[in-house]
PDB file of C-alpha atoms in Angstrom:
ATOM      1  CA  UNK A   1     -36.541 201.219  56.558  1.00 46.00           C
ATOM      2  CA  UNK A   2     -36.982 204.004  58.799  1.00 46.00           C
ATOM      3  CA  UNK A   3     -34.174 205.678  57.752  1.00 49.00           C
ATOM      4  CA  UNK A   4     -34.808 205.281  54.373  1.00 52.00           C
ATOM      5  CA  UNK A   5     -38.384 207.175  54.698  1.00 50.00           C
ATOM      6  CA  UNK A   6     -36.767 209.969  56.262  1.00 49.00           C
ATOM      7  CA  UNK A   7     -33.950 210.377  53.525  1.00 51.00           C
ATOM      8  CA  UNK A   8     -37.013 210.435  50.757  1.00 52.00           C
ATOM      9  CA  UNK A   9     -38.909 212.989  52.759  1.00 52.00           C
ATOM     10  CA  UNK A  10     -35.875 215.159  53.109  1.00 52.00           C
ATOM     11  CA  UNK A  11     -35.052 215.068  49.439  1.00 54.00           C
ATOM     12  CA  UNK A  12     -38.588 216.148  48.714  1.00 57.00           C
ATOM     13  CA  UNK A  13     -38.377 219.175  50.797  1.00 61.00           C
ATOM     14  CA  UNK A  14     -35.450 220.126  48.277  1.00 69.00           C
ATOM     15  CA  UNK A  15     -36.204 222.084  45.021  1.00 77.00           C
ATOM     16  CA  UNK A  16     -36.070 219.861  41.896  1.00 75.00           C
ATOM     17  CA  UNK A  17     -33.047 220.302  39.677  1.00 81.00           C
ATOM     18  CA  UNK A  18     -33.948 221.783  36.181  1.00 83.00           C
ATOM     19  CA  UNK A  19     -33.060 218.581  34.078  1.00 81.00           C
ATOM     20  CA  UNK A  20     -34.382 220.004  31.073  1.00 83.00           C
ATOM     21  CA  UNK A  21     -30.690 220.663  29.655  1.00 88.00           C
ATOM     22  CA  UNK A  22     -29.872 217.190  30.235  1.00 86.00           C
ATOM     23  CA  UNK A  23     -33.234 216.080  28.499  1.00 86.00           C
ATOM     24  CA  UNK A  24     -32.144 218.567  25.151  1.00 89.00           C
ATOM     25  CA  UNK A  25     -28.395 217.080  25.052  1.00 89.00           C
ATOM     26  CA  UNK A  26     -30.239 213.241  25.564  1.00 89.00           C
ATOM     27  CA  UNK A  27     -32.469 214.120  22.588  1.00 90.00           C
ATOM     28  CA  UNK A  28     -29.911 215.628  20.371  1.00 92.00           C
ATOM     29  CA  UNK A  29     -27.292 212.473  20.947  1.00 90.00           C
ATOM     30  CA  UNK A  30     -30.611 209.876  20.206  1.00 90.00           C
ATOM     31  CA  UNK A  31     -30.595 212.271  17.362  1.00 91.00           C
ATOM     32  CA  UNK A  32     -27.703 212.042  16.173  1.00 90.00           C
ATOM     33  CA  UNK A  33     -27.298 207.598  16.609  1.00 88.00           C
ATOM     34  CA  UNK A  34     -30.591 207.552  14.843  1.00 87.00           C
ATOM     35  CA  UNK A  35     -29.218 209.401  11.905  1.00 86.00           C
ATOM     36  CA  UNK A  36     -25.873 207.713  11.396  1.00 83.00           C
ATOM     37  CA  UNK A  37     -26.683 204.089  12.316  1.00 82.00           C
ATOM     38  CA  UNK A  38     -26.572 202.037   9.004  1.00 79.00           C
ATOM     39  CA  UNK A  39     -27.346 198.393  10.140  1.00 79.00           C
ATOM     40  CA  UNK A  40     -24.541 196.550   8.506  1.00 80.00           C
ATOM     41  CA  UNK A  41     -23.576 192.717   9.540  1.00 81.00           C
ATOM     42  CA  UNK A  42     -19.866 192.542   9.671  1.00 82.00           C
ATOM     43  CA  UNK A  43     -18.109 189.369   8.942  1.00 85.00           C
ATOM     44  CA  UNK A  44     -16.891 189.272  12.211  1.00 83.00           C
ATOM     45  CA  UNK A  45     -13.034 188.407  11.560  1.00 87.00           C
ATOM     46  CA  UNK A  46      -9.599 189.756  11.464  1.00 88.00           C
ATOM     47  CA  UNK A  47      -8.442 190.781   8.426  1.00 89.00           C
ATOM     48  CA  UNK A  48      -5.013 192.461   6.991  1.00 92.00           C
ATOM     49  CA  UNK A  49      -6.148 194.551   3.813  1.00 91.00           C
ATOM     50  CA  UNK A  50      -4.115 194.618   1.286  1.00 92.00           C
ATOM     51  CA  UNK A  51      -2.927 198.685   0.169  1.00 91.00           C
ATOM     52  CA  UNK A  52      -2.973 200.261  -2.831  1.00 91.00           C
ATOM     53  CA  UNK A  53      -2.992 204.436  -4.053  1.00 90.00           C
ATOM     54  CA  UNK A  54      -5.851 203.898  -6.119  1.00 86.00           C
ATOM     55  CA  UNK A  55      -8.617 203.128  -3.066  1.00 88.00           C
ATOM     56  CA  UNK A  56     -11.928 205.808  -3.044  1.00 89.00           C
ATOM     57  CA  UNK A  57     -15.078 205.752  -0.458  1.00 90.00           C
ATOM     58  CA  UNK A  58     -17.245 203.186  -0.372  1.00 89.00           C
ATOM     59  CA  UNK A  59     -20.862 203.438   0.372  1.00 87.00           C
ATOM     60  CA  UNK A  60     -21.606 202.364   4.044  1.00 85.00           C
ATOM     61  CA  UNK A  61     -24.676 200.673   3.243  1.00 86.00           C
ATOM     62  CA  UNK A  62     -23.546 197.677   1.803  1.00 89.00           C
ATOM     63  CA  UNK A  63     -22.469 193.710   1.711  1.00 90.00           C
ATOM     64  CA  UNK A  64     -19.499 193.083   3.571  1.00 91.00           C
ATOM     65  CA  UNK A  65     -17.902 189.708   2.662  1.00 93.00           C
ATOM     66  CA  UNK A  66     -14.769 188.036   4.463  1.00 93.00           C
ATOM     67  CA  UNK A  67     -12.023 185.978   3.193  1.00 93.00           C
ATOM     68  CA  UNK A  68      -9.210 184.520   5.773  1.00 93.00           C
ATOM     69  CA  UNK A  69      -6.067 183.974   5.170  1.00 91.00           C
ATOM     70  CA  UNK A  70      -6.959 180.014   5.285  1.00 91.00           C
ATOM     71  CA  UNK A  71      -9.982 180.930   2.364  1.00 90.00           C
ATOM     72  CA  UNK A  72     -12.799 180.837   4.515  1.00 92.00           C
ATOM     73  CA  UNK A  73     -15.525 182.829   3.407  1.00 93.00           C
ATOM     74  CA  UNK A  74     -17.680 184.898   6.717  1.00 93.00           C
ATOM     75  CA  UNK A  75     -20.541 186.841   6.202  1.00 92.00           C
ATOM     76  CA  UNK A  76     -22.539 188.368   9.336  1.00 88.00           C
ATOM     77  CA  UNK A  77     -20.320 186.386  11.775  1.00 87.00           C
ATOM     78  CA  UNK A  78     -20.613 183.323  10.590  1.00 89.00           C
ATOM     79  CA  UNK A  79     -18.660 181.097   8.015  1.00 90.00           C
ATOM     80  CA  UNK A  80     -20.757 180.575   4.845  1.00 90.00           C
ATOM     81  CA  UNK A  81     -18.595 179.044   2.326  1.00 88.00           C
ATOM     82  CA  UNK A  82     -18.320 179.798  -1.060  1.00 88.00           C
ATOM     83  CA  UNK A  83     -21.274 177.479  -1.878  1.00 88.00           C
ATOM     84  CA  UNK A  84     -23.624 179.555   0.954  1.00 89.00           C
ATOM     85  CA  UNK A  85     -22.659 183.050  -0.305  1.00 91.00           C
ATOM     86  CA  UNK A  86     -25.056 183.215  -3.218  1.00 91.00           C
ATOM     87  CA  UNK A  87     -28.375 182.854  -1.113  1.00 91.00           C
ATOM     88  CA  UNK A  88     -26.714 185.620   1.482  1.00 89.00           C
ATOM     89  CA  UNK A  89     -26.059 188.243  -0.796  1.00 91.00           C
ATOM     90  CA  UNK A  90     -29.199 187.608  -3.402  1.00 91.00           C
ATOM     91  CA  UNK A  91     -31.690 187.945  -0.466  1.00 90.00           C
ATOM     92  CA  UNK A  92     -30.075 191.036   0.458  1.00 89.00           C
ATOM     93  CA  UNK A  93     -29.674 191.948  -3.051  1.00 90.00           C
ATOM     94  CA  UNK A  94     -33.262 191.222  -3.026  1.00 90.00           C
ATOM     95  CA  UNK A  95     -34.071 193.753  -0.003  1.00 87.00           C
ATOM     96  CA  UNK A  96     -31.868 196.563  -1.303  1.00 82.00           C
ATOM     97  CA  UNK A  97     -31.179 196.422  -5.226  1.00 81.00           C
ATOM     98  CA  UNK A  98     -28.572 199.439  -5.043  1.00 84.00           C
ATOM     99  CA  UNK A  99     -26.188 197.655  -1.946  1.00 88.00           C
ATOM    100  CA  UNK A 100     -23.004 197.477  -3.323  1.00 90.00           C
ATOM    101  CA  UNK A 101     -20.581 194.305  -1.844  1.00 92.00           C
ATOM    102  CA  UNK A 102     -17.416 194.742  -0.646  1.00 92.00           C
ATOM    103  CA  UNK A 103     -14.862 191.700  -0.297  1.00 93.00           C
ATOM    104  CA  UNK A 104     -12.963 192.604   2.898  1.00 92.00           C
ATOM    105  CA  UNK A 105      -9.785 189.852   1.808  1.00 93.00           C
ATOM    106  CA  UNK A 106      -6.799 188.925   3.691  1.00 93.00           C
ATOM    107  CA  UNK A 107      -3.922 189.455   1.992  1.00 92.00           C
ATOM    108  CA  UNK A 108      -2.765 186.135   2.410  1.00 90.00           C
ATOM    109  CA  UNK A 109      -6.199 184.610   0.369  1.00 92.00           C
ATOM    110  CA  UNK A 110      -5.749 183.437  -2.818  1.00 92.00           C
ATOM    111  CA  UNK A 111      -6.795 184.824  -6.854  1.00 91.00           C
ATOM    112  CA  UNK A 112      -8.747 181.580  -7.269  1.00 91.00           C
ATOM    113  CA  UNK A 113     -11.150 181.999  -4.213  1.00 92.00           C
ATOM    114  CA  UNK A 114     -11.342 185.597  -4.531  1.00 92.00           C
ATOM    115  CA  UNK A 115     -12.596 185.397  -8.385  1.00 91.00           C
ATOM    116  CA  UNK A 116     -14.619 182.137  -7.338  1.00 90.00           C
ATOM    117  CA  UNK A 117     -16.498 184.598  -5.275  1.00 92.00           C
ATOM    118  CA  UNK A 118     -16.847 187.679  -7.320  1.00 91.00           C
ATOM    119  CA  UNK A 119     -18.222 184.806  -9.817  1.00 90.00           C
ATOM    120  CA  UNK A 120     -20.663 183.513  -6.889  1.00 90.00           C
ATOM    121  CA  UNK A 121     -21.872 187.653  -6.225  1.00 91.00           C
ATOM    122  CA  UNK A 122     -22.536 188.049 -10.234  1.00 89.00           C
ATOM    123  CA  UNK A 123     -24.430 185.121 -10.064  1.00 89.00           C
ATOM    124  CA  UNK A 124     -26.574 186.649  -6.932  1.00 89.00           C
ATOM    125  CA  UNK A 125     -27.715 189.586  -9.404  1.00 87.00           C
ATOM    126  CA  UNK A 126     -25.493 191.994  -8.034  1.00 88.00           C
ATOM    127  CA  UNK A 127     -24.688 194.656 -11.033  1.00 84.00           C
ATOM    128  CA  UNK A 128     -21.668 194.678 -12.707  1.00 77.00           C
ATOM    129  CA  UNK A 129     -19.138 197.519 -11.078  1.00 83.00           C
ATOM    130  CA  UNK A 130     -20.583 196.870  -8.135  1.00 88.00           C
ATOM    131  CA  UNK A 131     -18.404 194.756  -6.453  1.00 92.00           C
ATOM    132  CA  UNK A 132     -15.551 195.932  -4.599  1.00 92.00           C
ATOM    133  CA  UNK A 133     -12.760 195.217  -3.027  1.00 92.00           C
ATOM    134  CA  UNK A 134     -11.306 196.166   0.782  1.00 92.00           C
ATOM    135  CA  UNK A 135      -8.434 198.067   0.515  1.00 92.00           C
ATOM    136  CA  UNK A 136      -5.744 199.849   2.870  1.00 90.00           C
ATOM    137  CA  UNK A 137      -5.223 203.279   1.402  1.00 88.00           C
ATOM    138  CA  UNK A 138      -1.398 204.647   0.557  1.00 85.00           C
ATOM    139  CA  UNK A 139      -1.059 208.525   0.820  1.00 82.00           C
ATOM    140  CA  UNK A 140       1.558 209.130  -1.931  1.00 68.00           C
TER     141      UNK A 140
ATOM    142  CA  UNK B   1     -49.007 205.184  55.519  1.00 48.00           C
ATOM    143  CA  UNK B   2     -47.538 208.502  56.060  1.00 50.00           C
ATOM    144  CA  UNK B   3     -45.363 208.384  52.868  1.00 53.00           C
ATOM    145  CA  UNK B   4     -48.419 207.866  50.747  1.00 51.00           C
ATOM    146  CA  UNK B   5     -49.848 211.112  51.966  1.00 49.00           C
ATOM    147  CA  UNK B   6     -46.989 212.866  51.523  1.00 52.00           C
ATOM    148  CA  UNK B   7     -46.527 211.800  47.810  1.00 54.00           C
ATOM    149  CA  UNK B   8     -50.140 212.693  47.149  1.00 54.00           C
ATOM    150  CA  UNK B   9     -49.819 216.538  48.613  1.00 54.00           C
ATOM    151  CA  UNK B  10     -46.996 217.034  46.299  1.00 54.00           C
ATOM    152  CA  UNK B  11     -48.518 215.456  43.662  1.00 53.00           C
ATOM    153  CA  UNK B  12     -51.032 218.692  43.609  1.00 61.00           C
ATOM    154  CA  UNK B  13     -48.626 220.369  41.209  1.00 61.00           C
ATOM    155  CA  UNK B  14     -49.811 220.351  37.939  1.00 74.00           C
ATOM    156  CA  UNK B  15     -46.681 219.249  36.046  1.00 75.00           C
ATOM    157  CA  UNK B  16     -46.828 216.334  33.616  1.00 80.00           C
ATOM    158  CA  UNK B  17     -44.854 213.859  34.701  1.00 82.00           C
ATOM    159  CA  UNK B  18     -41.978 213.322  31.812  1.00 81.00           C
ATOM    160  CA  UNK B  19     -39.855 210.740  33.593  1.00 83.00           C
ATOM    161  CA  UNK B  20     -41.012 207.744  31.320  1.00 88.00           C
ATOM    162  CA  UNK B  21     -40.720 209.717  28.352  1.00 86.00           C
ATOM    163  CA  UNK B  22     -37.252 210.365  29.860  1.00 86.00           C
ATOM    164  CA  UNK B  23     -36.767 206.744  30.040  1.00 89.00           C
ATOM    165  CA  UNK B  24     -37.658 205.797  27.006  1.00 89.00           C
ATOM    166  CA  UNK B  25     -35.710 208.130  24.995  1.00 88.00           C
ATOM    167  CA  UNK B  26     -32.473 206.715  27.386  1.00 89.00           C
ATOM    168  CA  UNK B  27     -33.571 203.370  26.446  1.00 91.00           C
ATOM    169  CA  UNK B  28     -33.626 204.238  22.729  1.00 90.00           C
ATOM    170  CA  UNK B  29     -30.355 206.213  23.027  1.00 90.00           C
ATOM    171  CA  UNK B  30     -28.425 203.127  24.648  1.00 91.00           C
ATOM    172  CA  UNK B  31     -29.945 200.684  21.688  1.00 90.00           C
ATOM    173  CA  UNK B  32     -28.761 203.051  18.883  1.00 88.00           C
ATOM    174  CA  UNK B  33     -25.340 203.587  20.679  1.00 87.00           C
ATOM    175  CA  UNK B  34     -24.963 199.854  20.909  1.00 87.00           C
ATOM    176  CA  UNK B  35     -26.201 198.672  17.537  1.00 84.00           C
ATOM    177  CA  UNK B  36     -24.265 201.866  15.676  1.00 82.00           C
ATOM    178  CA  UNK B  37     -20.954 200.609  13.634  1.00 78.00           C
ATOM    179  CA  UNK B  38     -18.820 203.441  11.876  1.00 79.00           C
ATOM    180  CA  UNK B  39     -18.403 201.384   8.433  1.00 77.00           C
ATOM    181  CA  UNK B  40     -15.807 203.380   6.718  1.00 82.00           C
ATOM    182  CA  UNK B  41     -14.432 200.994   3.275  1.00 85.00           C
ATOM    183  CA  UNK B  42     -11.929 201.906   0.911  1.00 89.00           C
ATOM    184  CA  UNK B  43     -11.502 200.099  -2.381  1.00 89.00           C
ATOM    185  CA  UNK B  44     -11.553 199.426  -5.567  1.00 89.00           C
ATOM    186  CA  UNK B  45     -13.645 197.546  -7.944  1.00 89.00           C
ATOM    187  CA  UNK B  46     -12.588 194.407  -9.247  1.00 87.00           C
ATOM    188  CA  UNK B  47     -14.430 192.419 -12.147  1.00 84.00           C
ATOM    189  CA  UNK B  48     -13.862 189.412 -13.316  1.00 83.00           C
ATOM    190  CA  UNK B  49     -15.003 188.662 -17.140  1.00 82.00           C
ATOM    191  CA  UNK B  50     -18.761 187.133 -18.340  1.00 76.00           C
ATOM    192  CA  UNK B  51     -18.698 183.993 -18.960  1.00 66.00           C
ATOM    193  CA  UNK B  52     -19.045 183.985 -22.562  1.00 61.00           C
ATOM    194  CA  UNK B  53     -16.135 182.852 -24.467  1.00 58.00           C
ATOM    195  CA  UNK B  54     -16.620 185.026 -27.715  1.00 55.00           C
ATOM    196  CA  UNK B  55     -15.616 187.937 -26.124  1.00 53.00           C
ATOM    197  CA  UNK B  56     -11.671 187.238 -24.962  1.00 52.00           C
ATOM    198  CA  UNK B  57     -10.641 185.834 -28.643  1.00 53.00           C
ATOM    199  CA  UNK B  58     -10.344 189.520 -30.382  1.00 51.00           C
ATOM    200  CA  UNK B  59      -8.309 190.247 -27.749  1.00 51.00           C
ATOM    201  CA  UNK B  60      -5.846 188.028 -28.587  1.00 52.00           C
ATOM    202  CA  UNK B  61      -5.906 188.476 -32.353  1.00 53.00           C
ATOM    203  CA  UNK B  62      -4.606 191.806 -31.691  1.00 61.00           C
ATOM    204  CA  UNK B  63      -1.981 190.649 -29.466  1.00 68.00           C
ATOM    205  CA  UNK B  64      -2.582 193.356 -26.883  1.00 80.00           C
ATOM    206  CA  UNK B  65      -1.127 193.056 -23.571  1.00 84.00           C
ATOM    207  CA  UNK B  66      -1.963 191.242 -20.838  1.00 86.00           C
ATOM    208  CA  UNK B  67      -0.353 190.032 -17.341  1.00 90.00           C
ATOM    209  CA  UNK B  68      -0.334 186.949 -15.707  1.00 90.00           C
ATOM    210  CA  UNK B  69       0.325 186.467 -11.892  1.00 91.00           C
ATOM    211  CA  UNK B  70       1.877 182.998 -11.087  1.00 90.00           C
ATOM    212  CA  UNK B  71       1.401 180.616  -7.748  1.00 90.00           C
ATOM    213  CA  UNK B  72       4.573 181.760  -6.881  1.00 90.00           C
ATOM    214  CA  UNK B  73       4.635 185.480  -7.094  1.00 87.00           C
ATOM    215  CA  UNK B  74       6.015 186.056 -10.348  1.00 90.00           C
ATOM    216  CA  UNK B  75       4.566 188.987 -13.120  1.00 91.00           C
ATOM    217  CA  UNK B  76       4.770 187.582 -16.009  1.00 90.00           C
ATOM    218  CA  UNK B  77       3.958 190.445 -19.415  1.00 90.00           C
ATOM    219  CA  UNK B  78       2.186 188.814 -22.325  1.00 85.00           C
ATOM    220  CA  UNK B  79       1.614 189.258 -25.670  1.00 81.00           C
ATOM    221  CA  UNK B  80       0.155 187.132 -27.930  1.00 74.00           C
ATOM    222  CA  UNK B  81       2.764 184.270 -27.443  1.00 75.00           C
ATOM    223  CA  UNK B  82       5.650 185.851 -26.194  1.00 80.00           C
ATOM    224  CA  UNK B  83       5.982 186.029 -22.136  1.00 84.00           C
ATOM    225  CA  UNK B  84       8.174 187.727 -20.704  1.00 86.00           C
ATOM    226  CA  UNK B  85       8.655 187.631 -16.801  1.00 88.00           C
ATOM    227  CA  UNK B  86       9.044 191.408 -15.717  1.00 88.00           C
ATOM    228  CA  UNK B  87       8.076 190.876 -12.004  1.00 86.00           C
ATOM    229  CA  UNK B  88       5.952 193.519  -9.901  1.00 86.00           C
ATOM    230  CA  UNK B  89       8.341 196.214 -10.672  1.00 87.00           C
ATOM    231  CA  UNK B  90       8.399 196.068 -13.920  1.00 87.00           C
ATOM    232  CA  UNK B  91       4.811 195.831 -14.728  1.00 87.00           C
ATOM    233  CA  UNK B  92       4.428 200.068 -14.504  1.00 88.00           C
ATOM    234  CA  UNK B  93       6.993 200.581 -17.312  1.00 89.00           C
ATOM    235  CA  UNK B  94       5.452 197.516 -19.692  1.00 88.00           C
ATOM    236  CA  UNK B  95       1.953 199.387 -19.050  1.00 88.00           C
ATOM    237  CA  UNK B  96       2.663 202.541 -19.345  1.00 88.00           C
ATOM    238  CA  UNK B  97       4.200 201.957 -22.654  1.00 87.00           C
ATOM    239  CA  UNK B  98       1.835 200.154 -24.244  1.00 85.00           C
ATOM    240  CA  UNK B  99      -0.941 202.959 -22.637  1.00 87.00           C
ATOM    241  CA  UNK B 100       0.740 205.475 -25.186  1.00 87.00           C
ATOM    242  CA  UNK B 101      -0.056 204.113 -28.537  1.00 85.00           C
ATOM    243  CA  UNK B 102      -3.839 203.217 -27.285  1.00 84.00           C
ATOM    244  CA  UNK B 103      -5.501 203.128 -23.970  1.00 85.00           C
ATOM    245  CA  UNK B 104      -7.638 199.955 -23.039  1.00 84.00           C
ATOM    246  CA  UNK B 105      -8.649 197.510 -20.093  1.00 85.00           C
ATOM    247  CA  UNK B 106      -5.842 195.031 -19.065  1.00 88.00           C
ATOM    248  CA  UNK B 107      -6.639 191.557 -18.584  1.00 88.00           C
ATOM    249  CA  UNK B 108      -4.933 190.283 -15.472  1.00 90.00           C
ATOM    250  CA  UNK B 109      -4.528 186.417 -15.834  1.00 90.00           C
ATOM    251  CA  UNK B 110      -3.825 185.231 -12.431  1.00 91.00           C
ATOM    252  CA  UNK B 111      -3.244 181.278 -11.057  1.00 91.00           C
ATOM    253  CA  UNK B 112      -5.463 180.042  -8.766  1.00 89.00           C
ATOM    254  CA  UNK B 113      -2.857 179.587  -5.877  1.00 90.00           C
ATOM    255  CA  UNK B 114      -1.654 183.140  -6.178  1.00 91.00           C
ATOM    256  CA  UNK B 115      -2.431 185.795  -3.591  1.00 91.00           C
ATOM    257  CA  UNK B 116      -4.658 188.802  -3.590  1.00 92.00           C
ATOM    258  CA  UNK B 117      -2.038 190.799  -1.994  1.00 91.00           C
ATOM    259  CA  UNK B 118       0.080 190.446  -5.230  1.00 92.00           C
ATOM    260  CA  UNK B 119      -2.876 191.147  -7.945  1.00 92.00           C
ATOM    261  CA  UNK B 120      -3.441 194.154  -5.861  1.00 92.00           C
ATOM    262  CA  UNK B 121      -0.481 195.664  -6.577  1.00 91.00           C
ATOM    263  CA  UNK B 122      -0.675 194.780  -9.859  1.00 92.00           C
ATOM    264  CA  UNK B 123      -3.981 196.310 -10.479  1.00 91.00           C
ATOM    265  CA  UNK B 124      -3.255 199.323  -8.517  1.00 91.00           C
ATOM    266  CA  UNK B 125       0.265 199.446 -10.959  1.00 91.00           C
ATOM    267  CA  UNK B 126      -1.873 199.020 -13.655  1.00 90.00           C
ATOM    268  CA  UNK B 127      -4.172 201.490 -12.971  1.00 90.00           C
ATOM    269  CA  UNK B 128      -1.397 204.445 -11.905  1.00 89.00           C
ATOM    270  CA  UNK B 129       0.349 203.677 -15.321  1.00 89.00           C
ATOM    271  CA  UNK B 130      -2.745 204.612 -17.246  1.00 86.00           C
ATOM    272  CA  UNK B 131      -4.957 201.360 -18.029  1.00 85.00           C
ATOM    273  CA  UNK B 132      -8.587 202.163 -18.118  1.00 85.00           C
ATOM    274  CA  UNK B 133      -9.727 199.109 -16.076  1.00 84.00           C
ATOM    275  CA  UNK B 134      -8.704 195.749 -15.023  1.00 88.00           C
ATOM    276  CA  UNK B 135     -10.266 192.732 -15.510  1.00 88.00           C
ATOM    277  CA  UNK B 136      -9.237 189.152 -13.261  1.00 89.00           C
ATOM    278  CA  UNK B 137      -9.356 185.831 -14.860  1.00 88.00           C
ATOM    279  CA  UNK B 138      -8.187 182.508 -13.323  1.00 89.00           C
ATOM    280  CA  UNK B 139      -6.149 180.252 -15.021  1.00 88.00           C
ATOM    281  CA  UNK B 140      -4.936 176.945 -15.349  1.00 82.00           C
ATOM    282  CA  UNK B 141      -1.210 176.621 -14.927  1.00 73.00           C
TER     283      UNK B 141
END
């Protein structure tokens, strides 16, 4: 204890360091996390896209959907199932009419599932040409 | 005892003391680092046709083309009745051929087994060869 006082006494002797700087840098990287979070629930699983030339940008506020290579459908971490999709995406749909969705598929799901869900997404009231696809992009 | 004292004489400076704001905005900082994810998605859009049957029979009464994607793998070229199976690497040629005479969507027929990996590189074939869109629509073997 006693030596502890002593330490604190010494240190107050000692002329403060100008932390201001730090305080500016703090501010500007809050800053800049404020600006570029987009809260976006992943689906949480491994997936190998498939490629293709013909891939553009996204939007990053959207619906991300994922299919395994076994068919299982994830949304926000947690497997859904085709059947649970619908009440996912139409409550977000609900929150945020322009939110695209983007199927993040494994290459190894199948057509069926795949159209099954786009299906499921049109049903949620999501527009028409606003459903997407995950895709690797080739550089040609 | 002592301590106190001291802390109170050099508490006679009239500075504001910042610290907690200083916390906070640390506090905030961490949270956004944490919660931030870099979403960066490529793609393409992929549509699969309204369910109202009236709309795929003109289609066929003008025999345009159309592809169809089997459970195993296989591109099969369609027209009207006549199949022919041309396989992935033919499906840029058959496209771009029948882009030419008159540009339209191409209706990608595709069983359910099948994989997405294979009607992706149809679609993105299609697509490169000139098609103005593609449309996906199960079928029964």
């Amino acid at each position: 204890m006693g030596k502890n006082k002593k330490a604190l006494s010494a240190t107050d002797d000692v002329e403060d360091i100008n932390i201001s700087p730090l305080i500016d840098m703090v501010f500007i990287l809050l800053i800049f996390f404020i600006v570029t979070t987009v809260f976006v629930e992943e689906p949480g699983v491994d997936i190998i896209k498939p490629m293709a030339f013909n891939a553009a940008d996204l939007p990053k506020n959207c619906i991300l959907i994922g299919v395994t290579e076994s068919d299982n459908v994830f949304y926000g971490g947690e497997e859904v199932g085709l059947s649970g999709i619908r009440l996912k995406v139409r409550r977000m749909i609900r929150e945020n009419s322009n939110y695209p969705v983007i199927i993040q598929a494994d290459v190894g799901a199948t057509n069926g599932t795949i159209a099954r869900l786009i299906d499921e997404c049109k049903l949620a009231e999501v527009p028409a040409g606003q459903i997407h696809l995950s895709l690797e992009k080739l550089n040609n | 005892m002592r301590n106190k004292k001291q802390f109170n004489n050099t508490d006679e400076v009239t500075d504001i003391n910042i610290s907690p704001l200083i916390d906070m905005v640390f506090i905030l900082l961490i949270f956004f680092i944490v919660t931030t994810v870099f979403v960066e998605e490529e793609g393409m859009a992929t549509n699969t046709p309204d369910p109202s049957p009236n709309l795929d029979k003109p289609d066929e009464e003008k025999e345009r083309l159309s592809l169809l994607i089997k459970n195993n793998g296989e591109v099969f070229a369609r027209f009207g009745a006549n199949e022919t199976n041309i396989g992935i690497g033919g499906v840029r040629a058959v496209v771009q051929q029948e882009m030419q005479q008159e540009v339209y969507p191409i209706l990608i027929n595709v069983e359910k087994e099948s994989l997405i990996d294979t009607y992706v590189r149809v679609h993105d074939t299609a697509i490169l060869a000139g098609a103005e869109g593609v449309t996906m629509k199960v079928v029964q073997e």
